mmCIF file of C-alpha atoms in Angstrom:
data_model
loop_
_atom_site.group_PDB
_atom_site.id
_atom_site.type_symbol
_atom_site.label_atom_id
_atom_site.label_comp_id
_atom_site.label_asym_id
_atom_site.label_seq_id
_atom_site.Cartn_x
_atom_site.Cartn_y
_atom_site.Cartn_z
ATOM 1 C CA UNK A 1146 155.756 -2.115 66.179
ATOM 2 C CA UNK A 1147 156.320 -3.368 62.626
ATOM 3 C CA UNK A 1148 157.908 -6.746 62.152
ATOM 4 C CA UNK A 1149 160.557 -6.842 59.467
ATOM 5 C CA UNK A 1150 159.860 -9.374 56.773
ATOM 6 C CA UNK A 1151 162.268 -12.155 55.960
ATOM 7 C CA UNK A 1152 164.423 -11.436 52.920
ATOM 8 C CA UNK A 1153 164.268 -13.782 49.965
ATOM 9 C CA UNK A 1154 165.915 -13.322 46.594
ATOM 10 C CA UNK A 1155 163.741 -13.022 43.515
ATOM 11 C CA UNK A 1156 165.411 -16.198 42.251
ATOM 12 C CA UNK A 1157 164.457 -18.114 45.416
ATOM 13 C CA UNK A 1158 160.905 -16.779 45.281
ATOM 14 C CA UNK A 1159 160.577 -17.821 41.629
ATOM 15 C CA UNK A 1160 161.919 -21.281 42.419
ATOM 16 C CA UNK A 1161 159.526 -21.756 45.334
ATOM 17 C CA UNK A 1162 156.633 -20.472 43.225
ATOM 18 C CA UNK A 1163 157.332 -22.897 40.355
ATOM 19 C CA UNK A 1164 157.834 -25.895 42.636
ATOM 20 C CA UNK A 1165 154.651 -25.063 44.548
ATOM 21 C CA UNK A 1166 152.536 -24.700 41.388
ATOM 22 C CA UNK A 1167 153.868 -27.932 39.887
ATOM 23 C CA UNK A 1168 153.208 -29.895 43.084
ATOM 24 C CA UNK A 1169 149.733 -28.400 43.521
ATOM 25 C CA UNK A 1170 148.825 -29.121 39.893
ATOM 26 C CA UNK A 1171 150.032 -32.719 40.130
ATOM 27 C CA UNK A 1172 148.130 -33.239 43.384
ATOM 28 C CA UNK A 1173 144.941 -31.579 42.116
ATOM 29 C CA UNK A 1174 144.825 -33.062 38.612
ATOM 30 C CA UNK A 1175 143.186 -36.431 39.445
ATOM 31 C CA UNK A 1176 140.304 -34.678 41.240
ATOM 32 C CA UNK A 1177 139.990 -32.004 38.556
ATOM 33 C CA UNK A 1178 139.938 -34.645 35.837
ATOM 34 C CA UNK A 1179 137.349 -36.749 37.682
ATOM 35 C CA UNK A 1180 135.109 -33.714 38.240
ATOM 36 C CA UNK A 1181 135.293 -32.676 34.584
ATOM 37 C CA UNK A 1182 134.608 -36.253 33.441
ATOM 38 C CA UNK A 1183 131.652 -36.484 35.844
ATOM 39 C CA UNK A 1184 130.232 -33.222 34.561
ATOM 40 C CA UNK A 1185 130.904 -33.572 30.826
ATOM 41 C CA UNK A 1186 130.845 -37.380 30.557
ATOM 42 C CA UNK A 1187 132.303 -39.051 27.462
ATOM 43 C CA UNK A 1188 132.803 -35.757 25.645
ATOM 44 C CA UNK A 1189 135.674 -34.794 27.952
ATOM 45 C CA UNK A 1190 138.525 -36.882 26.545
ATOM 46 C CA UNK A 1191 142.027 -35.770 27.466
ATOM 47 C CA UNK A 1192 144.402 -36.342 24.577
ATOM 48 C CA UNK A 1193 147.627 -36.799 26.578
ATOM 49 C CA UNK A 1194 146.995 -37.864 30.152
ATOM 50 C CA UNK A 1195 150.711 -37.728 31.032
ATOM 51 C CA UNK A 1196 150.958 -34.058 30.049
ATOM 52 C CA UNK A 1197 147.647 -32.875 31.512
ATOM 53 C CA UNK A 1198 148.891 -32.037 35.022
ATOM 54 C CA UNK A 1199 151.997 -30.373 33.584
ATOM 55 C CA UNK A 1200 149.888 -28.282 31.215
ATOM 56 C CA UNK A 1201 147.715 -27.310 34.185
ATOM 57 C CA UNK A 1202 150.853 -26.196 36.036
ATOM 58 C CA UNK A 1203 152.024 -24.133 33.055
ATOM 59 C CA UNK A 1204 148.636 -22.436 32.694
ATOM 60 C CA UNK A 1205 148.512 -21.697 36.432
ATOM 61 C CA UNK A 1206 152.075 -20.349 36.296
ATOM 62 C CA UNK A 1207 151.253 -18.054 33.396
ATOM 63 C CA UNK A 1208 148.036 -16.895 35.030
ATOM 64 C CA UNK A 1209 149.637 -15.973 38.355
ATOM 65 C CA UNK A 1210 152.544 -14.307 36.536
ATOM 66 C CA UNK A 1211 150.063 -11.786 35.123
ATOM 67 C CA UNK A 1212 149.636 -10.371 38.635
ATOM 68 C CA UNK A 1213 153.377 -9.717 38.997
ATOM 69 C CA UNK A 1214 153.025 -6.716 36.667
ATOM 70 C CA UNK A 1215 150.585 -5.126 39.121
ATOM 71 C CA UNK A 1216 152.217 -6.190 42.379
ATOM 72 C CA UNK A 1217 155.835 -5.169 41.847
ATOM 73 C CA UNK A 1218 157.710 -2.297 40.214
ATOM 74 C CA UNK A 1219 158.207 -2.802 36.478
ATOM 75 C CA UNK A 1220 161.920 -3.677 36.640
ATOM 76 C CA UNK A 1221 161.366 -6.155 39.465
ATOM 77 C CA UNK A 1222 158.372 -7.718 37.727
ATOM 78 C CA UNK A 1223 160.480 -8.251 34.602
ATOM 79 C CA UNK A 1224 163.245 -9.916 36.627
ATOM 80 C CA UNK A 1225 160.754 -12.148 38.443
ATOM 81 C CA UNK A 1226 159.233 -13.254 35.155
ATOM 82 C CA UNK A 1227 162.696 -14.059 33.768
ATOM 83 C CA UNK A 1228 163.500 -16.093 36.878
ATOM 84 C CA UNK A 1229 160.249 -18.045 36.616
ATOM 85 C CA UNK A 1230 160.973 -18.829 32.965
ATOM 86 C CA UNK A 1231 164.490 -19.931 33.907
ATOM 87 C CA UNK A 1232 163.068 -22.205 36.621
ATOM 88 C CA UNK A 1233 160.770 -23.981 34.156
ATOM 89 C CA UNK A 1234 163.480 -24.229 31.498
ATOM 90 C CA UNK A 1235 164.449 -27.795 32.341
ATOM 91 C CA UNK A 1236 166.459 -30.196 30.203
ATOM 92 C CA UNK A 1237 163.474 -32.375 29.275
ATOM 93 C CA UNK A 1238 160.595 -29.899 29.014
ATOM 94 C CA UNK A 1239 162.201 -26.464 29.021
ATOM 95 C CA UNK A 1240 161.540 -25.303 25.490
ATOM 96 C CA UNK A 1241 157.921 -26.477 25.603
ATOM 97 C CA UNK A 1242 157.320 -25.082 29.100
ATOM 98 C CA UNK A 1243 158.822 -21.653 28.417
ATOM 99 C CA UNK A 1244 157.029 -21.374 25.087
ATOM 100 C CA UNK A 1245 153.676 -22.350 26.624
ATOM 101 C CA UNK A 1246 153.924 -19.928 29.553
ATOM 102 C CA UNK A 1247 154.838 -17.138 27.143
ATOM 103 C CA UNK A 1248 151.947 -17.993 24.807
ATOM 104 C CA UNK A 1249 149.442 -18.075 27.673
ATOM 105 C CA UNK A 1250 150.681 -14.665 28.812
ATOM 106 C CA UNK A 1251 150.675 -13.191 25.301
ATOM 107 C CA UNK A 1252 147.108 -14.375 24.701
ATOM 108 C CA UNK A 1253 145.973 -12.908 28.021
ATOM 109 C CA UNK A 1254 147.663 -9.545 27.341
ATOM 110 C CA UNK A 1255 146.350 -9.432 23.757
ATOM 111 C CA UNK A 1256 142.804 -10.023 24.971
ATOM 112 C CA UNK A 1257 143.190 -7.243 27.561
ATOM 113 C CA UNK A 1258 144.283 -4.860 24.811
ATOM 114 C CA UNK A 1259 141.337 -5.931 22.635
ATOM 115 C CA UNK A 1260 138.511 -5.937 25.165
ATOM 116 C CA UNK A 1261 136.546 -3.359 23.163
ATOM 117 C CA UNK A 1262 136.853 -5.572 20.074
ATOM 118 C CA UNK A 1263 135.609 -8.661 21.913
ATOM 119 C CA UNK A 1264 138.808 -9.801 23.631
ATOM 120 C CA UNK A 1265 138.098 -11.976 26.652
ATOM 121 C CA UNK A 1266 141.130 -12.104 28.959
ATOM 122 C CA UNK A 1267 139.244 -14.133 31.576
ATOM 123 C CA UNK A 1268 138.814 -16.985 29.087
ATOM 124 C CA UNK A 1269 142.169 -16.645 27.332
ATOM 125 C CA UNK A 1270 144.173 -18.973 29.562
ATOM 126 C CA UNK A 1271 141.365 -21.494 30.239
ATOM 127 C CA UNK A 1272 140.638 -21.767 26.483
ATOM 128 C CA UNK A 1273 144.284 -22.431 25.651
ATOM 129 C CA UNK A 1274 144.544 -24.963 28.482
ATOM 130 C CA UNK A 1275 141.474 -26.782 27.175
ATOM 131 C CA UNK A 1276 143.055 -26.946 23.729
ATOM 132 C CA UNK A 1277 146.160 -28.490 25.312
ATOM 133 C CA UNK A 1278 144.143 -30.995 27.321
ATOM 134 C CA UNK A 1279 141.635 -32.006 24.668
ATOM 135 C CA UNK A 1280 143.508 -31.572 21.382
ATOM 136 C CA UNK A 1281 141.175 -32.522 18.545
ATOM 137 C CA UNK A 1282 138.547 -33.522 21.138
ATOM 138 C CA UNK A 1283 137.906 -29.817 21.739
ATOM 139 C CA UNK A 1284 135.459 -30.226 18.835
ATOM 140 C CA UNK A 1285 133.162 -32.008 21.301
ATOM 141 C CA UNK A 1286 132.654 -28.606 22.936
ATOM 142 C CA UNK A 1287 132.174 -26.455 19.839
ATOM 143 C CA UNK A 1288 128.895 -24.604 20.352
ATOM 144 C CA UNK A 1289 126.337 -25.188 17.602
ATOM 145 C CA UNK A 1290 123.749 -22.667 16.503
ATOM 146 C CA UNK A 1291 121.171 -23.517 13.864
ATOM 147 C CA UNK A 1292 123.076 -26.714 13.106
ATOM 148 C CA UNK A 1293 126.363 -24.887 12.428
ATOM 149 C CA UNK A 1294 129.542 -25.011 14.511
ATOM 150 C CA UNK A 1295 130.410 -21.536 15.808
ATOM 151 C CA UNK A 1296 134.053 -22.040 16.794
ATOM 152 C CA UNK A 1297 133.077 -20.997 20.335
ATOM 153 C CA UNK A 1298 134.035 -23.316 23.189
ATOM 154 C CA UNK A 1299 131.146 -24.318 25.446
ATOM 155 C CA UNK A 1300 130.942 -21.470 27.997
ATOM 156 C CA UNK A 1301 130.077 -23.875 30.828
ATOM 157 C CA UNK A 1302 133.285 -25.822 30.206
ATOM 158 C CA UNK A 1303 135.284 -22.585 29.971
ATOM 159 C CA UNK A 1304 133.787 -21.388 33.237
ATOM 160 C CA UNK A 1305 134.558 -24.710 34.895
ATOM 161 C CA UNK A 1306 138.217 -24.473 33.914
ATOM 162 C CA UNK A 1307 138.327 -20.804 34.969
ATOM 163 C CA UNK A 1308 137.152 -21.868 38.422
ATOM 164 C CA UNK A 1309 139.828 -24.584 38.515
ATOM 165 C CA UNK A 1310 142.542 -22.052 37.685
ATOM 166 C CA UNK A 1311 141.252 -19.605 40.284
ATOM 167 C CA UNK A 1312 142.448 -21.998 42.976
ATOM 168 C CA UNK A 1313 146.023 -21.355 41.835
ATOM 169 C CA UNK A 1314 145.865 -17.558 42.069
ATOM 170 C CA UNK A 1315 147.437 -15.335 44.686
ATOM 171 C CA UNK A 1316 150.857 -16.880 45.129
ATOM 172 C CA UNK A 1317 152.796 -13.782 44.113
ATOM 173 C CA UNK A 1318 150.612 -11.573 46.261
ATOM 174 C CA UNK A 1319 151.344 -13.800 49.262
ATOM 175 C CA UNK A 1320 155.057 -13.887 48.452
ATOM 176 C CA UNK A 1321 155.122 -10.089 48.198
ATOM 177 C CA UNK A 1322 153.223 -9.700 51.459
ATOM 178 C CA UNK A 1323 155.180 -12.299 53.420
ATOM 179 C CA UNK A 1324 158.711 -11.621 52.202
ATOM 180 C CA UNK A 1325 160.945 -8.766 51.264
ATOM 181 C CA UNK A 1326 162.015 -9.784 47.765
ATOM 182 C CA UNK A 1327 165.556 -8.673 47.103
ATOM 183 C CA UNK A 1328 167.039 -8.279 43.675
ATOM 184 C CA UNK A 1329 168.698 -11.176 41.964
ATOM 185 C CA UNK A 1330 170.805 -10.417 38.916
ATOM 186 C CA UNK A 1331 168.683 -11.410 35.899
ATOM 187 C CA UNK A 1332 169.380 -14.918 34.627
#
């Protein structure tokens, strides 16, 4: 006999998702930072320590939002994305947060569309997150070939950050499996 799933509004699901990601990012950041410092030593210099965990949360939010398009019908996916953006649109950080999540998503989608031309969607979000974390210090990870900077971020660092972000995946899949998401009027 099938058990009926608990009903949750899209708005509630978005709120829980955002709060969960922010808490997980804040909790994980000290360990992530320590591991990256241990691995990459003095080259890994975070430009704004106060923003680092928040930027991690925004990248993780944007990354997991990409799955919504595949997990839910188009109209529902659009509503969920709007609710998530509304949830991160706070008084203090709203404009920055919304803009960042959108830019992460746009970069990911652009790289998917341009795979044949060298687009790399798997590195899109980690590369942008590294630019947020390191600022001008990203130059420490610019790959050199024949004494010339290539503009390519060290693939080992990119892979390390990709692995970090992988830990934040699957929230929308779990929400869709565990709950019956009911429509909330778009914000």
